[in-house]
Coordinates of N, CA and C in Angstrom, one line a residue:
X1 N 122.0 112.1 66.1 CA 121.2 111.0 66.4 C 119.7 111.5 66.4
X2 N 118.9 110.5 65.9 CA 117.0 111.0 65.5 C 116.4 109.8 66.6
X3 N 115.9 111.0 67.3 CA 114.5 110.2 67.9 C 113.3 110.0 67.7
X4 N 113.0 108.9 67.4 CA 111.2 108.6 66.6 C 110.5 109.5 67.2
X5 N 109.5 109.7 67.1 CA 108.3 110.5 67.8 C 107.9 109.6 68.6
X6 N 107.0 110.4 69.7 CA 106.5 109.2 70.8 C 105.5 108.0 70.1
X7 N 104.9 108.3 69.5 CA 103.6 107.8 68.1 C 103.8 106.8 67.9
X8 N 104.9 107.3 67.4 CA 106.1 105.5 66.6 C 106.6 104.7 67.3
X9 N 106.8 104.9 68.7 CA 108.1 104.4 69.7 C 106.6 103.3 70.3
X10 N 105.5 104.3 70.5 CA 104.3 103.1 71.0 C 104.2 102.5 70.4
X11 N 103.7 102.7 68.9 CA 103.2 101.4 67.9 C 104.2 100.0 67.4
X12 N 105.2 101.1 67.6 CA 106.9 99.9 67.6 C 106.8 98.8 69.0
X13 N 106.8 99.3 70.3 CA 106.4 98.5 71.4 C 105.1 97.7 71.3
X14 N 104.3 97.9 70.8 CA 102.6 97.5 71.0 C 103.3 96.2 69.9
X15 N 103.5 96.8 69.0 CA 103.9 95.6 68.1 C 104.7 94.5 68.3
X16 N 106.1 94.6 69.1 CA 106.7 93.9 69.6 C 106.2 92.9 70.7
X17 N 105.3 93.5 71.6 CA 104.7 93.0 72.6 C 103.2 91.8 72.3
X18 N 102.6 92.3 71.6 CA 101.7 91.6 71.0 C 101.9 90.6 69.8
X19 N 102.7 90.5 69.1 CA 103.7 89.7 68.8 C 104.7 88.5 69.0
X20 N 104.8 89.1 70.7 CA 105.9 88.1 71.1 C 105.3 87.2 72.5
X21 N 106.0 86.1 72.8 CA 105.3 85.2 73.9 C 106.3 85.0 74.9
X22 N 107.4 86.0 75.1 CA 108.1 85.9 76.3 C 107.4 87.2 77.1
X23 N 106.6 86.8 78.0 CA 105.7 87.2 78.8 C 106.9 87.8 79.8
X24 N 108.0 87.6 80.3 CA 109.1 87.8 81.6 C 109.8 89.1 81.0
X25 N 110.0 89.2 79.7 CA 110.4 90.2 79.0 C 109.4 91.2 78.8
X26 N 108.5 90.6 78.5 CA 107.5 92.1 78.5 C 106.8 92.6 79.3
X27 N 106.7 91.9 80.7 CA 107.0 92.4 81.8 C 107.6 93.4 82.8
X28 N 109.2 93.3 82.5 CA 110.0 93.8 82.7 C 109.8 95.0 81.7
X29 N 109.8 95.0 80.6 CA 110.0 96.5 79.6 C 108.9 97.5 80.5
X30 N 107.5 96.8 81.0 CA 106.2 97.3 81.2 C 107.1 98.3 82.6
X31 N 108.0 97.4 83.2 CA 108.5 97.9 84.6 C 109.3 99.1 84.2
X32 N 110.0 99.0 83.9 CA 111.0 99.6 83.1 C 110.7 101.3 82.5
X33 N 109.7 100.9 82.1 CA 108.7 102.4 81.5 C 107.6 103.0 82.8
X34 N 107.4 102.3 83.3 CA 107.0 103.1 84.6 C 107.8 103.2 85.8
X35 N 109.2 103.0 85.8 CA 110.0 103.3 86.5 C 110.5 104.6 86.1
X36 N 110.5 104.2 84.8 CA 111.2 105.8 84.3 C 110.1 107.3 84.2
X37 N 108.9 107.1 84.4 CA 108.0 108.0 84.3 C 108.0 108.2 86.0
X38 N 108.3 107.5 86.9 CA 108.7 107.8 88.2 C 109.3 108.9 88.6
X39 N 110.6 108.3 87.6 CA 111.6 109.0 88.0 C 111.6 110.6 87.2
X40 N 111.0 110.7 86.3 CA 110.8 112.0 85.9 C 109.9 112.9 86.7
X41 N 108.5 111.9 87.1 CA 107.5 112.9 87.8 C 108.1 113.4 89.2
X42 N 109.1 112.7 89.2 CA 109.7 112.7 90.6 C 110.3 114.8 90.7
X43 N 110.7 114.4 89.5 CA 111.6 116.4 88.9 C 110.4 117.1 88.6
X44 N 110.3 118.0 89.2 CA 108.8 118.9 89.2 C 109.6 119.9 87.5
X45 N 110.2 119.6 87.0 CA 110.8 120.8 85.9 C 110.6 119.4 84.7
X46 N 110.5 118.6 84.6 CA 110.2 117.5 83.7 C 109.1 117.3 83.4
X47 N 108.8 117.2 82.1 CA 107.2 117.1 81.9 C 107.2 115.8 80.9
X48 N 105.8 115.6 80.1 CA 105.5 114.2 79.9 C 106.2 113.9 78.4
X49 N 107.3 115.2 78.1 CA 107.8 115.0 76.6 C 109.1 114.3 77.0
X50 N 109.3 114.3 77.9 CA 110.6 113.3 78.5 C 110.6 112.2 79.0
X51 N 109.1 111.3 78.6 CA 108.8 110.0 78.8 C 109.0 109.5 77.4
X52 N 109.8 108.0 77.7 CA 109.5 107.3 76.1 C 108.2 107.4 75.5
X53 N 107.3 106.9 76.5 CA 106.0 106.9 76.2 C 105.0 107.8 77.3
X54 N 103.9 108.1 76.8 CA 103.3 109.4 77.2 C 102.5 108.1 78.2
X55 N 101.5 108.7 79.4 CA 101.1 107.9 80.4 C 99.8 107.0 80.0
X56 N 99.1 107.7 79.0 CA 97.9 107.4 77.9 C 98.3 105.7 77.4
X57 N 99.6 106.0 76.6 CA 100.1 104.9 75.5 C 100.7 103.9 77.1
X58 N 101.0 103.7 77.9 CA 101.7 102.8 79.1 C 100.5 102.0 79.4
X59 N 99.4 103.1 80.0 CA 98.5 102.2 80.2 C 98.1 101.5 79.3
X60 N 97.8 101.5 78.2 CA 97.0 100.8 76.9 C 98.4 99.2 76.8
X61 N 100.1 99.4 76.9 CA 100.7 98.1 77.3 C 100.2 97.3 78.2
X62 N 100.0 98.7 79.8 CA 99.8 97.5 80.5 C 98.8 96.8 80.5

């Protein structure tokens, strides 16, 4: 299995999101991605390459 680069995974989201008009859905993804950057900063041994998206590209979603 291939994982896009973080690069692609934003521009693929940004696109989807700016694109689309279910606001409840993009929402929730917005939650979703900083839940998960939670939960990593939460592990002091996890760093920002194990975020879908880096904290730079989250804020520019939200």
């Amino acid at each position: 299995m291939c994982r896009i680069d973080e690069r692609s995974r934003f521009d693929l989201l940004k696109k989807a999101i700016t694109q689309n008009k279910a606001l409840a859905v993009i929402d929730r993804q917005i939650e979703t991605l900083k839940e998960q950057q939670s939960q990593y900063s939460a592990d002091k041994y996890n760093d920002e390459e194990e975020y879908l998206l880096n904290v730079q590209h989250l804020k520019e979603l939200q």
